[in-house]
mmCIF file of C-alpha atoms and ligand atoms in Angstrom:
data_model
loop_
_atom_site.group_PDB
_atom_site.id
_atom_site.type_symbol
_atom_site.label_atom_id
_atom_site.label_comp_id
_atom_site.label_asym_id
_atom_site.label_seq_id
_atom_site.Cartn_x
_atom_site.Cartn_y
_atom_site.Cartn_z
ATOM 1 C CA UNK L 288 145.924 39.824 33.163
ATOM 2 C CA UNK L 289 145.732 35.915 32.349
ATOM 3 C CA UNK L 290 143.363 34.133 32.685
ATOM 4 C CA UNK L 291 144.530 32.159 35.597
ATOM 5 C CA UNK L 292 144.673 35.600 37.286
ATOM 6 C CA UNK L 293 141.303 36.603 36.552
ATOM 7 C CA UNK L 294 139.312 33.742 38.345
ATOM 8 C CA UNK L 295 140.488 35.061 41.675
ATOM 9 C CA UNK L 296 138.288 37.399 43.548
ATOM 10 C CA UNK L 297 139.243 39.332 46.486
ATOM 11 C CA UNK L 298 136.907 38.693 49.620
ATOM 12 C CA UNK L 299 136.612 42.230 50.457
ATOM 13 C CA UNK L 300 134.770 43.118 46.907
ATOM 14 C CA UNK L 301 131.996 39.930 48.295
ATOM 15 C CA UNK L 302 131.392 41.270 51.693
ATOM 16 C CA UNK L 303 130.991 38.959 53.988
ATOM 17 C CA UNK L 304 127.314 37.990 53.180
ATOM 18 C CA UNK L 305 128.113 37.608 49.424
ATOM 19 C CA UNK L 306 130.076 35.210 50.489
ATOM 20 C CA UNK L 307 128.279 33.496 52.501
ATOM 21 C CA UNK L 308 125.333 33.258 49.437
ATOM 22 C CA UNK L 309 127.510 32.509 46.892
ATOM 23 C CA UNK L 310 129.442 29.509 49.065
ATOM 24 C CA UNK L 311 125.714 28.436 49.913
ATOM 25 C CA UNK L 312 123.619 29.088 46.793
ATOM 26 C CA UNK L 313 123.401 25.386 45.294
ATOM 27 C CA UNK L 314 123.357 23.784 49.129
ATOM 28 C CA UNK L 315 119.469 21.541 48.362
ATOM 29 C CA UNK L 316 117.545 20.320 51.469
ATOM 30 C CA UNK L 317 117.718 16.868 50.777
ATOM 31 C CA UNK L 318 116.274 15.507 54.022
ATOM 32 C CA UNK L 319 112.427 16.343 55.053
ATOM 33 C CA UNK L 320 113.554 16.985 58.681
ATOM 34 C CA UNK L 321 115.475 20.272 57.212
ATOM 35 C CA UNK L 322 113.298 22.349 57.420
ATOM 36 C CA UNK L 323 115.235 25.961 57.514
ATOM 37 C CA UNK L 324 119.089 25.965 56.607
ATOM 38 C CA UNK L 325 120.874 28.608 55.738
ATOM 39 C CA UNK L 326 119.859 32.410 56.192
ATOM 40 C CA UNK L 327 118.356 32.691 59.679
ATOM 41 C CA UNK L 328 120.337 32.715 62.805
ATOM 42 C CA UNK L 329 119.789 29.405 63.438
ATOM 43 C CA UNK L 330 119.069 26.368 61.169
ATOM 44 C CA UNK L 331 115.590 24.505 61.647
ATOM 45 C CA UNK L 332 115.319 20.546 62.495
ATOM 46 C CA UNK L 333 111.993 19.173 62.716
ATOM 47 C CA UNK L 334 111.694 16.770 65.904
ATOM 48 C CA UNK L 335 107.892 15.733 65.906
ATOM 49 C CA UNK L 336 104.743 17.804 64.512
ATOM 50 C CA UNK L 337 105.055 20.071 67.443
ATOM 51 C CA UNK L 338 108.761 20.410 67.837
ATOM 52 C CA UNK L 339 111.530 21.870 66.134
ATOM 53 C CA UNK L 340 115.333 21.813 66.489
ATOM 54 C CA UNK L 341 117.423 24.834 66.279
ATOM 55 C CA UNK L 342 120.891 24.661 65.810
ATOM 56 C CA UNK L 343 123.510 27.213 65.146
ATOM 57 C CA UNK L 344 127.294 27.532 65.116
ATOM 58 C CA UNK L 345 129.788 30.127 66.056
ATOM 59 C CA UNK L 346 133.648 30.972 65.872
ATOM 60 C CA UNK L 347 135.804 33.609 67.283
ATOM 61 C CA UNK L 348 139.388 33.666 66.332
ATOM 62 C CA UNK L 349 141.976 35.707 68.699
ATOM 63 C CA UNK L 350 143.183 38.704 67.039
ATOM 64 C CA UNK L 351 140.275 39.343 64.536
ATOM 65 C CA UNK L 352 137.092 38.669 67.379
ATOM 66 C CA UNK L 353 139.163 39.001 70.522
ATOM 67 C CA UNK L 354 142.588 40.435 72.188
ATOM 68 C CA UNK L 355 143.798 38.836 74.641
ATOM 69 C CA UNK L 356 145.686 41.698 75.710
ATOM 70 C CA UNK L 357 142.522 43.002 77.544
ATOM 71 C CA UNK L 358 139.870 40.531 77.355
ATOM 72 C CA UNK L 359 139.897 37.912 80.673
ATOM 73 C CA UNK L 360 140.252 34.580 79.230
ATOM 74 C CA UNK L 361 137.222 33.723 81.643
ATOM 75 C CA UNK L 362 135.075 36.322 80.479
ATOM 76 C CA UNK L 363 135.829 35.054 76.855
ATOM 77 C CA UNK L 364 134.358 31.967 77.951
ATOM 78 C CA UNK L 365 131.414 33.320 78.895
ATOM 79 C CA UNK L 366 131.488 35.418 76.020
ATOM 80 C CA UNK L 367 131.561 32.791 73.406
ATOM 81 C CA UNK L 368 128.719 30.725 75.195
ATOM 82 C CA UNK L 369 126.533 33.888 75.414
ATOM 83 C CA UNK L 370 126.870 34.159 71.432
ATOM 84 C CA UNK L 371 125.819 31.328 70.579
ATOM 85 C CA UNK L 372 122.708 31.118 72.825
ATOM 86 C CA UNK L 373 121.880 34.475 71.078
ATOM 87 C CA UNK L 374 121.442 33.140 68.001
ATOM 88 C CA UNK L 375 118.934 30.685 69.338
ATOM 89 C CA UNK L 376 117.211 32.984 71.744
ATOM 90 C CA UNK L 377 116.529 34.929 68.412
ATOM 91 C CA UNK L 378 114.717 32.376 67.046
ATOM 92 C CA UNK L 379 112.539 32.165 69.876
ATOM 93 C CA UNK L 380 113.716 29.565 71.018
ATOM 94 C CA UNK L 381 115.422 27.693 74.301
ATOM 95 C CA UNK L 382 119.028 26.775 74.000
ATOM 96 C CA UNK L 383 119.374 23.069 75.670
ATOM 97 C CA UNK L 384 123.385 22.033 74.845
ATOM 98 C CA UNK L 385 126.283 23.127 73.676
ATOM 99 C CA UNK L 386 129.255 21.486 71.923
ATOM 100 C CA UNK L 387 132.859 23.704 72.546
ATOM 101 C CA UNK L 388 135.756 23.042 69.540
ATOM 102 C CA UNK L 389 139.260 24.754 70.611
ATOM 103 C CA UNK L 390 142.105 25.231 68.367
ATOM 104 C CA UNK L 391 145.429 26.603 70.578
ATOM 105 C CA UNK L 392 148.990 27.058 70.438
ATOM 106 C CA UNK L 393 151.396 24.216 72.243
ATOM 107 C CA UNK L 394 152.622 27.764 74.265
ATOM 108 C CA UNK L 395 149.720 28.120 75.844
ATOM 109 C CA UNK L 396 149.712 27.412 79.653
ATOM 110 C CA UNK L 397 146.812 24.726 80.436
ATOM 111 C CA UNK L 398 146.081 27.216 83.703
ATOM 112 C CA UNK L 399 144.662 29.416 80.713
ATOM 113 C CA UNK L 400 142.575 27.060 78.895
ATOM 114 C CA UNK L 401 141.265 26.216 82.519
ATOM 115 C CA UNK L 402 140.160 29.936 82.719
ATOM 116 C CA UNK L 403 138.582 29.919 79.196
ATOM 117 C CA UNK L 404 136.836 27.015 80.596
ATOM 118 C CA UNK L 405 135.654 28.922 84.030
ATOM 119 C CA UNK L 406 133.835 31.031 82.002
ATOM 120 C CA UNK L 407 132.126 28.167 79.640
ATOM 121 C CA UNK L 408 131.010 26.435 82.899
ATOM 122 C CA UNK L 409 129.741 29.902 84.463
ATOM 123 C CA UNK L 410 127.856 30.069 81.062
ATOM 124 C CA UNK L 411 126.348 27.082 81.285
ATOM 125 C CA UNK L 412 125.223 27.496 84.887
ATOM 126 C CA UNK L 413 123.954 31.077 83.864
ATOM 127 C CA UNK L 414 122.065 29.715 81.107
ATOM 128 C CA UNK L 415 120.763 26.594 81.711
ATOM 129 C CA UNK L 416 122.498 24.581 78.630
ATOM 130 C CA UNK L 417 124.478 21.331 78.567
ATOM 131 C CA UNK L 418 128.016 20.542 77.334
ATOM 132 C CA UNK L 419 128.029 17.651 75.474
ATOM 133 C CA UNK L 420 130.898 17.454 73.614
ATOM 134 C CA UNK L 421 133.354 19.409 71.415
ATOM 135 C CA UNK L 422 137.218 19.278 70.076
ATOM 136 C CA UNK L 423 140.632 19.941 70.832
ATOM 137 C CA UNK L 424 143.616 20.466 68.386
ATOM 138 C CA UNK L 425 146.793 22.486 67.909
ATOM 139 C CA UNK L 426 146.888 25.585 66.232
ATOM 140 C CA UNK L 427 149.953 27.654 64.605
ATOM 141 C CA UNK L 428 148.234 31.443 64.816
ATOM 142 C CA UNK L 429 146.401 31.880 67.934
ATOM 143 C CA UNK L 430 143.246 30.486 69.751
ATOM 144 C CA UNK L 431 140.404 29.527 68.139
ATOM 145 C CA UNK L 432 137.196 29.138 69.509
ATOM 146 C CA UNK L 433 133.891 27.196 67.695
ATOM 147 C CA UNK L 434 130.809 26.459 69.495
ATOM 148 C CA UNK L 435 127.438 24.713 68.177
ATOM 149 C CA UNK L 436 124.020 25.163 69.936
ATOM 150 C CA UNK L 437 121.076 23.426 69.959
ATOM 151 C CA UNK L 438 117.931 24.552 71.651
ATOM 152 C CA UNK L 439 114.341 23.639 70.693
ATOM 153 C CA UNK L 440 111.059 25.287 70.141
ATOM 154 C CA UNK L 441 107.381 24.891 69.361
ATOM 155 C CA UNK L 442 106.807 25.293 66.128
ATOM 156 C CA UNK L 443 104.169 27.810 66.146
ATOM 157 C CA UNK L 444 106.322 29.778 68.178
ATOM 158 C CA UNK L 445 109.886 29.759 65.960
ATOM 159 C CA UNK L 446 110.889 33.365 65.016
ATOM 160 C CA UNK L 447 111.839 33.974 61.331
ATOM 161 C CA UNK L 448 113.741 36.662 59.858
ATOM 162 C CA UNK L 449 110.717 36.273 56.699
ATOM 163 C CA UNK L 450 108.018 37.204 59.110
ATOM 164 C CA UNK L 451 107.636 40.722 59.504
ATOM 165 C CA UNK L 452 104.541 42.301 57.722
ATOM 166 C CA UNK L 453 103.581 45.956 56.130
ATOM 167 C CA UNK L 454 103.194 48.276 59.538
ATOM 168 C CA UNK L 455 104.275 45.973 62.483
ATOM 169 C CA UNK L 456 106.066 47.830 64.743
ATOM 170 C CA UNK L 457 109.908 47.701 64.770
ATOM 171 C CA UNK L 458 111.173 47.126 68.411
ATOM 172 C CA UNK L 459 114.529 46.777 70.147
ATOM 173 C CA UNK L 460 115.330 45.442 73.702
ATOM 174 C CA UNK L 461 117.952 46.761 76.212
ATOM 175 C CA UNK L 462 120.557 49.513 75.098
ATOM 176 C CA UNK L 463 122.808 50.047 72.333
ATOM 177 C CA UNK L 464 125.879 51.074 71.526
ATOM 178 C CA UNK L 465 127.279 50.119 74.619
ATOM 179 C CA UNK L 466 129.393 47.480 73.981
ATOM 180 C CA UNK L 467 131.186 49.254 70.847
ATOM 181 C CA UNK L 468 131.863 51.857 73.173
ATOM 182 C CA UNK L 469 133.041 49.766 75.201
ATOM 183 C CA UNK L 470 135.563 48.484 72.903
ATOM 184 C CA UNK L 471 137.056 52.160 72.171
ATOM 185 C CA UNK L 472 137.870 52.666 75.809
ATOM 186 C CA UNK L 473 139.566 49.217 75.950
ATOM 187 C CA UNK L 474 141.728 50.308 72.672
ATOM 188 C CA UNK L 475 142.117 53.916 73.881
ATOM 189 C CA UNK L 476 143.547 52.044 77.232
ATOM 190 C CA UNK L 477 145.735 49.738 75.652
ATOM 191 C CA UNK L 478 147.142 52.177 73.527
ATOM 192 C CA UNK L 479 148.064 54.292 76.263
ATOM 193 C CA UNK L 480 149.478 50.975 78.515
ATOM 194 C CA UNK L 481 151.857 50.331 75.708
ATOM 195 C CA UNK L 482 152.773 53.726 75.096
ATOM 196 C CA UNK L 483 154.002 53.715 78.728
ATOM 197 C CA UNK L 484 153.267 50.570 80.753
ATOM 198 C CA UNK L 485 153.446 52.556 83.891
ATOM 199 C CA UNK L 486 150.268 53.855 83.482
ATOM 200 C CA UNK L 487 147.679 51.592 84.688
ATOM 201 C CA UNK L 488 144.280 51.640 82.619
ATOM 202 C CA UNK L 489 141.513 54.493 83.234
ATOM 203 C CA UNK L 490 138.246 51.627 83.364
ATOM 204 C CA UNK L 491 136.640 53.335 86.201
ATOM 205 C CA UNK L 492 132.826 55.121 85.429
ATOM 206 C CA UNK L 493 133.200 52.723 81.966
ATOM 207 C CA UNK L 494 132.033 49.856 83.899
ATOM 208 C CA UNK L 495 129.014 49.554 82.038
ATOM 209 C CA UNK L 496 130.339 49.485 78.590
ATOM 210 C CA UNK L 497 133.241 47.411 79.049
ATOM 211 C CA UNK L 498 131.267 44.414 81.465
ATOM 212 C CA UNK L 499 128.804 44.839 77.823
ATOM 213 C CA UNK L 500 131.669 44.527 75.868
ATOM 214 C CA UNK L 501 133.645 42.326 77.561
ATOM 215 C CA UNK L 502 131.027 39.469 78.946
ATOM 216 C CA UNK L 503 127.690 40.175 77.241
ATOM 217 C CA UNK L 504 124.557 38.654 78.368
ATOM 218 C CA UNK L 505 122.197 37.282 75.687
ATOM 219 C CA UNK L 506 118.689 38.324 76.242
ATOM 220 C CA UNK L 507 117.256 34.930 77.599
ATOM 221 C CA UNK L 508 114.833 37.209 79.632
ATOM 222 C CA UNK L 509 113.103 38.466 76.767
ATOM 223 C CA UNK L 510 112.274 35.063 75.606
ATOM 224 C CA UNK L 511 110.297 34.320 79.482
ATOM 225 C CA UNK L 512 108.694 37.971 78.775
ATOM 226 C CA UNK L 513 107.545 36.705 75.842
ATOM 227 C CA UNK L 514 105.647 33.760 77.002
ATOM 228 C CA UNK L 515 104.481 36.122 80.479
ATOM 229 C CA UNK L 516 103.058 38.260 77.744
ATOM 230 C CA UNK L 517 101.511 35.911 75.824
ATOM 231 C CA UNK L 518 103.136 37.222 72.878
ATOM 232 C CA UNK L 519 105.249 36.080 69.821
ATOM 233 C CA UNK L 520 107.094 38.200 67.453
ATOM 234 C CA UNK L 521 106.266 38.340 63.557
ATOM 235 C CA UNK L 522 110.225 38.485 62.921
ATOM 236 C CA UNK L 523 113.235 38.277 65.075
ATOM 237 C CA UNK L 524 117.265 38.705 65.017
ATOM 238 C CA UNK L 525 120.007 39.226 67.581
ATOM 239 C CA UNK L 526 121.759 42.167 67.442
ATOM 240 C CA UNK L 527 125.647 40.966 66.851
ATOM 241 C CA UNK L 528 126.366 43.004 63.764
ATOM 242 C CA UNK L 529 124.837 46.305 64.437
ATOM 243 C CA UNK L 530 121.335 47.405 64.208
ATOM 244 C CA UNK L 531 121.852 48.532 60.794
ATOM 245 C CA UNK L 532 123.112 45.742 59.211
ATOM 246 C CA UNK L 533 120.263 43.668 61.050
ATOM 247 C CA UNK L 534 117.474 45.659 60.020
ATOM 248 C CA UNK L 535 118.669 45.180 56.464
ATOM 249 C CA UNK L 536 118.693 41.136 57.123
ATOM 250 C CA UNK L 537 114.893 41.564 58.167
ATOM 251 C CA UNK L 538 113.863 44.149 55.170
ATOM 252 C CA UNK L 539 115.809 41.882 52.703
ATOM 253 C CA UNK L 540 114.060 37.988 54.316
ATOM 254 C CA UNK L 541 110.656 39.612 54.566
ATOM 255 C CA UNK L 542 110.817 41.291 51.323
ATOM 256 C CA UNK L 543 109.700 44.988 53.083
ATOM 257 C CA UNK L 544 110.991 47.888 54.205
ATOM 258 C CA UNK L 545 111.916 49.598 57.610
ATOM 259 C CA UNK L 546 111.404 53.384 58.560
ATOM 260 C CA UNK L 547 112.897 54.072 62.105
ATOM 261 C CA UNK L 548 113.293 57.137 63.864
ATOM 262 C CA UNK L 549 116.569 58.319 65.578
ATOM 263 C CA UNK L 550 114.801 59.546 68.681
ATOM 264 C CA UNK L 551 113.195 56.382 69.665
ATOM 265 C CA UNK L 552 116.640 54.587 69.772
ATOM 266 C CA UNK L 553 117.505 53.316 73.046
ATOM 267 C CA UNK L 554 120.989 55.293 74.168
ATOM 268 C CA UNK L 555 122.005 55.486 77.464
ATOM 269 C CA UNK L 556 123.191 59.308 78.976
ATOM 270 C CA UNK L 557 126.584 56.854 79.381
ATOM 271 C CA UNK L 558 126.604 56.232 75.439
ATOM 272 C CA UNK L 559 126.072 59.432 74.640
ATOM 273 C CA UNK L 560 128.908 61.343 77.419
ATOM 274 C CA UNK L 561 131.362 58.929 76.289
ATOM 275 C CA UNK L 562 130.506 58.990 72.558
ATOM 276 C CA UNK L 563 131.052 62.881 72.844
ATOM 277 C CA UNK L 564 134.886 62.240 75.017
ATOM 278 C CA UNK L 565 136.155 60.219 71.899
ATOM 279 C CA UNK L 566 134.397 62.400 69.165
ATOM 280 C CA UNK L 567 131.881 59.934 67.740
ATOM 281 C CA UNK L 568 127.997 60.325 66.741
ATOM 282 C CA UNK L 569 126.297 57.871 69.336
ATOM 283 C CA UNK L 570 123.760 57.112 66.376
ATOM 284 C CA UNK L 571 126.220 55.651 64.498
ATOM 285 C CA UNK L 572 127.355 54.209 67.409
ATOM 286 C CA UNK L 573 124.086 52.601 67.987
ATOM 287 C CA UNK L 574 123.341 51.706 64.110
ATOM 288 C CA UNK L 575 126.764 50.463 63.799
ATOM 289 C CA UNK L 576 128.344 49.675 66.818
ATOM 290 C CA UNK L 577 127.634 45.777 67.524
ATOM 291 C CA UNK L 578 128.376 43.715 69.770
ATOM 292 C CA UNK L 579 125.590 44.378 71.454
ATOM 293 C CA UNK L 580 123.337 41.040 71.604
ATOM 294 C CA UNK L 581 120.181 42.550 72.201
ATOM 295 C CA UNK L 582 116.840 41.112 70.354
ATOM 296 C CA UNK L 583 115.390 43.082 67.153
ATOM 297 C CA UNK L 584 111.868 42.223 66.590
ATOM 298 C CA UNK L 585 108.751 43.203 64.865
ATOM 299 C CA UNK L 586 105.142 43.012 65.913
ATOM 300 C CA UNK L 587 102.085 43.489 64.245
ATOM 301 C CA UNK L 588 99.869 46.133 65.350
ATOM 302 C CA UNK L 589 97.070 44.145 67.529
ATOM 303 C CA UNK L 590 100.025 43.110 69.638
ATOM 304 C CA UNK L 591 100.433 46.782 70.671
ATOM 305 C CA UNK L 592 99.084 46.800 73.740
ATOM 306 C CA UNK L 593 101.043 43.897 74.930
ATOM 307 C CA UNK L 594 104.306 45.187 74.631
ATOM 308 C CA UNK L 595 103.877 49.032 74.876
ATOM 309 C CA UNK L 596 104.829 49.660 78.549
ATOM 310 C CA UNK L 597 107.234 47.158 78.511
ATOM 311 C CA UNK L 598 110.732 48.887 80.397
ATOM 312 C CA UNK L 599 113.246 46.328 78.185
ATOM 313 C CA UNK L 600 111.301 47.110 74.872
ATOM 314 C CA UNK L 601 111.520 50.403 72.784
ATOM 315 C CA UNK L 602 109.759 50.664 69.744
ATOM 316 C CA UNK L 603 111.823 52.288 67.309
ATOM 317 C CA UNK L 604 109.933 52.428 63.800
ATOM 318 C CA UNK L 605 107.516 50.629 61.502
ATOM 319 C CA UNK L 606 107.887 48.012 58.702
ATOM 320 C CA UNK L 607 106.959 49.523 55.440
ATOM 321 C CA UNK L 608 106.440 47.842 51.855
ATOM 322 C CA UNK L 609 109.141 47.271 49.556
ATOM 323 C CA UNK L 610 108.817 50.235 46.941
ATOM 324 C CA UNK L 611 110.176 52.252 50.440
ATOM 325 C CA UNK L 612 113.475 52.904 51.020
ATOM 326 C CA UNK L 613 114.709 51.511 54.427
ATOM 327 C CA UNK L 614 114.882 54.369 56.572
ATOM 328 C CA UNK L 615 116.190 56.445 59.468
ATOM 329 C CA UNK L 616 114.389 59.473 60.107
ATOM 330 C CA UNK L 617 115.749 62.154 62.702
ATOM 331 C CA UNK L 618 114.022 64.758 64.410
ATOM 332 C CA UNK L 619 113.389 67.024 62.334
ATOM 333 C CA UNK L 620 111.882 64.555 59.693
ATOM 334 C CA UNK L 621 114.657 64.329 57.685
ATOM 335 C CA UNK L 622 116.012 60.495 56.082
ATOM 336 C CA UNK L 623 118.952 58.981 55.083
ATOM 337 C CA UNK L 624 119.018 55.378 53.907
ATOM 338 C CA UNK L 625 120.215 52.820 56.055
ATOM 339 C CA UNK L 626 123.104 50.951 55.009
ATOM 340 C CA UNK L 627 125.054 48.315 56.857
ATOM 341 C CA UNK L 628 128.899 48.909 57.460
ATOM 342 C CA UNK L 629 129.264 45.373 58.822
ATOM 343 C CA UNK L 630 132.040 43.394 57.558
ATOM 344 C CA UNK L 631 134.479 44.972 60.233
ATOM 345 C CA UNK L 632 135.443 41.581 61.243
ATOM 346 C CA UNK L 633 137.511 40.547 57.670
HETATM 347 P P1 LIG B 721 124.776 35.244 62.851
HETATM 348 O O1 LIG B 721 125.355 36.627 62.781
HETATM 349 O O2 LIG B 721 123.376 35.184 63.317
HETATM 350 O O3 LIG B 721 125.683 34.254 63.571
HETATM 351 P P2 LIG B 721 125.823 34.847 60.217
HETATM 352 O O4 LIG B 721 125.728 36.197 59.617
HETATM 353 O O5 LIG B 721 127.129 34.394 60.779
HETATM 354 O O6 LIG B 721 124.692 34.709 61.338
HETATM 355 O O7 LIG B 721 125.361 33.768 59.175
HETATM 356 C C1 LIG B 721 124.198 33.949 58.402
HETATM 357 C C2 LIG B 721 123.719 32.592 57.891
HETATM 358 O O8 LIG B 721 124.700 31.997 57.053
HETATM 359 C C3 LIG B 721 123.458 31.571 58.993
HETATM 360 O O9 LIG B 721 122.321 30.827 58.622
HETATM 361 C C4 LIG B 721 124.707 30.704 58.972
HETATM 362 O O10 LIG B 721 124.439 29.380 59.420
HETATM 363 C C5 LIG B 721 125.090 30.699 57.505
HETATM 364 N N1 LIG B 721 126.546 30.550 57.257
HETATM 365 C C6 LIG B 721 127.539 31.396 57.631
HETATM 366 N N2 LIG B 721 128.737 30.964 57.206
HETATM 367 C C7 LIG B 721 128.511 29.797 56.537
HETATM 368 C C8 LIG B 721 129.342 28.864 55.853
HETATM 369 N N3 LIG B 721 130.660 29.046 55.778
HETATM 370 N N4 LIG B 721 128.761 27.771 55.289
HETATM 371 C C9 LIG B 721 127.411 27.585 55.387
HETATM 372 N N5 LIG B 721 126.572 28.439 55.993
HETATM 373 C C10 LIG B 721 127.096 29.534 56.573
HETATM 374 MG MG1 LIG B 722 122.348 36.028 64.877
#
């Protein structure tokens, strides 16, 4: 091999995270109003004493996050807009506006891009945030689709991924799984439609998982039940990878551990018929499925009685210290390690 040759790394052998740290190692904070970039799910901008900034950025890129085969240009919209507000929600805080950058193909019919933009409107509505501005070029391979957030929060109230502590509870909102499973019964459909385009796709009694996968809704409840509560997480992260690979991102930025236990996760009777039909382990579907946008936080102990009886909160585990492995324990007390399979998107 020359030496030419040898400089040049595959992607794959970085993972998508080493490449993110190695492409962001040597980026300084020069200004004093930075006060979080890169790491978190969204970047921290001091406005005044009280106030901080959060801003965060998105793309989805047809063939690789979406098909347009079976996704509704309108729910993609939606989709893209939900995202991004996730990433802010998971901070904590409230997403305010919203800039929308589109690459797309001459070919495309503007009645499309009018769709795509039916379902960035609806968004909007839906979630109370602003479009201010964005972008609009051509592009040779397909749509692409960027959009930037920016919410704000109170300082004191700003969710890290750093903050969880030794024994705070581990707890997950909503469902999961869903919306990977979800995504199998759109493939399994499609690959029947174009094995025979007579036959018209099977969606009925999948409602649920497709509408998950399809047009997610990013918890922006959770946030109000939060302040109803009186409560604020130690640590917080949106589920968009998979639980898994989020857990990790919380154990790693809080230098600790998690132990969680596979009968406390939240699977619906719907994950787990339909997880059975295509031969899969609804665990992994729920450690690895993603997709899912639902909040991962951690509270500390005193907060228990707060959030215990909550019906969109399950507590799933406990934070341990760093010696531990990260853990999921079944039912009968036995543990694997948790790794992430992430990375599906490269
Ligand atoms: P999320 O899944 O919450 O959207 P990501 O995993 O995409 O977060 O990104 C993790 C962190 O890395 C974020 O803080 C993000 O802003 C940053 N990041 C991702 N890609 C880049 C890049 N190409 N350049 C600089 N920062 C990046
Ligand atoms: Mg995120």
């Amino acid at each position: 091999m020359s030496k030419e040759e040898k400089k040049h790394h595959e992607i794959d052998a970085l993972g998508e995270f080493g490449l993110i740290d190695s492409l962001t190692k040597d980026a300084v904070l020069k200004n004093p109003s930075s006060l979080l970039g890169v790491g978190d799910d969204a970047a921290e901008i001091e406005l005044s004493t009280k106030e901080s900034m959060l801003l965060s950025t998105d793309m989805l890129v047809e063939g690789v996050h979406f098909n347009l085969s079976y996704v509704p240009l309108k729910s993609l919209g939606f989709k893209a807009v939900s995202v991004n507000v996730s990433d802010v929600l998971a901070m904590n805080g409230k997403p305010e506006q919203l800039t929308v950058s589109i690459g797309v193909s001459s070919k495309f019919p503007v009645e499309a891009i009018t769709e795509l933009y039916k379902g960035i409107h609806s968004a909007c509505e839906f979630y109370n945030v602003d479009l201010v501005g964005g972008d609009t070029v051509s592009s040779l391979s397909g749509l692409v689709l960027s959009i930037s957030v920016i919410g704000r929060a109170a300082k004191e109230k700003i969710c890290y991924r750093s903050g969880a502590k030794e024994n705070d509870l581990i707890v997950v909102t909503g469902d999961l799984g869903t919306s990977y499973l979800g995504l199998q019964i759109l493939e399994r459909e499609k690959g029947v439609f174009l094995e025979n385009p007579n036959i018209q796709p099977k969606l009925d009694g999948y409602d649920e998982l497709v509408k998950k996968q399809i047009q997610p809704i990013a918890r922006q409840d959770v946030i109000d039940i939060f302040q109803e509560l009186d409560f604020v997480p130690s640590s917080m992260i949106d589920i968009s990878d998979g639980l898994a690979s989020e857990l990790l991102h919380i154990a790693k930025s809080s230098e600790c551990a998690v132990s969680i236990y596979s009968d406390k996760l939240p699977i619906t009777e719907k994950v787990i018929l339909t997880a059975e039909e295509l031969s899969l382990d609804p665990y992994m579907c729920a450690m690895n499925g993603g997709e899912d946008y639902e909040l991962l936080f951690t509270a500390s102990q005193k907060d228990y009685e707060k959030i215990k009886n909550h019906p969109s909160f399950s507590i799933i585990g406990f934070v341990t210290d760093k010696s531990q492995d990260n853990l999921l324990i079944d039912k009968n007390n036995s543990a694997v390690r948790i790794s992430a399979q992430g990375w599906k998107h490269f």
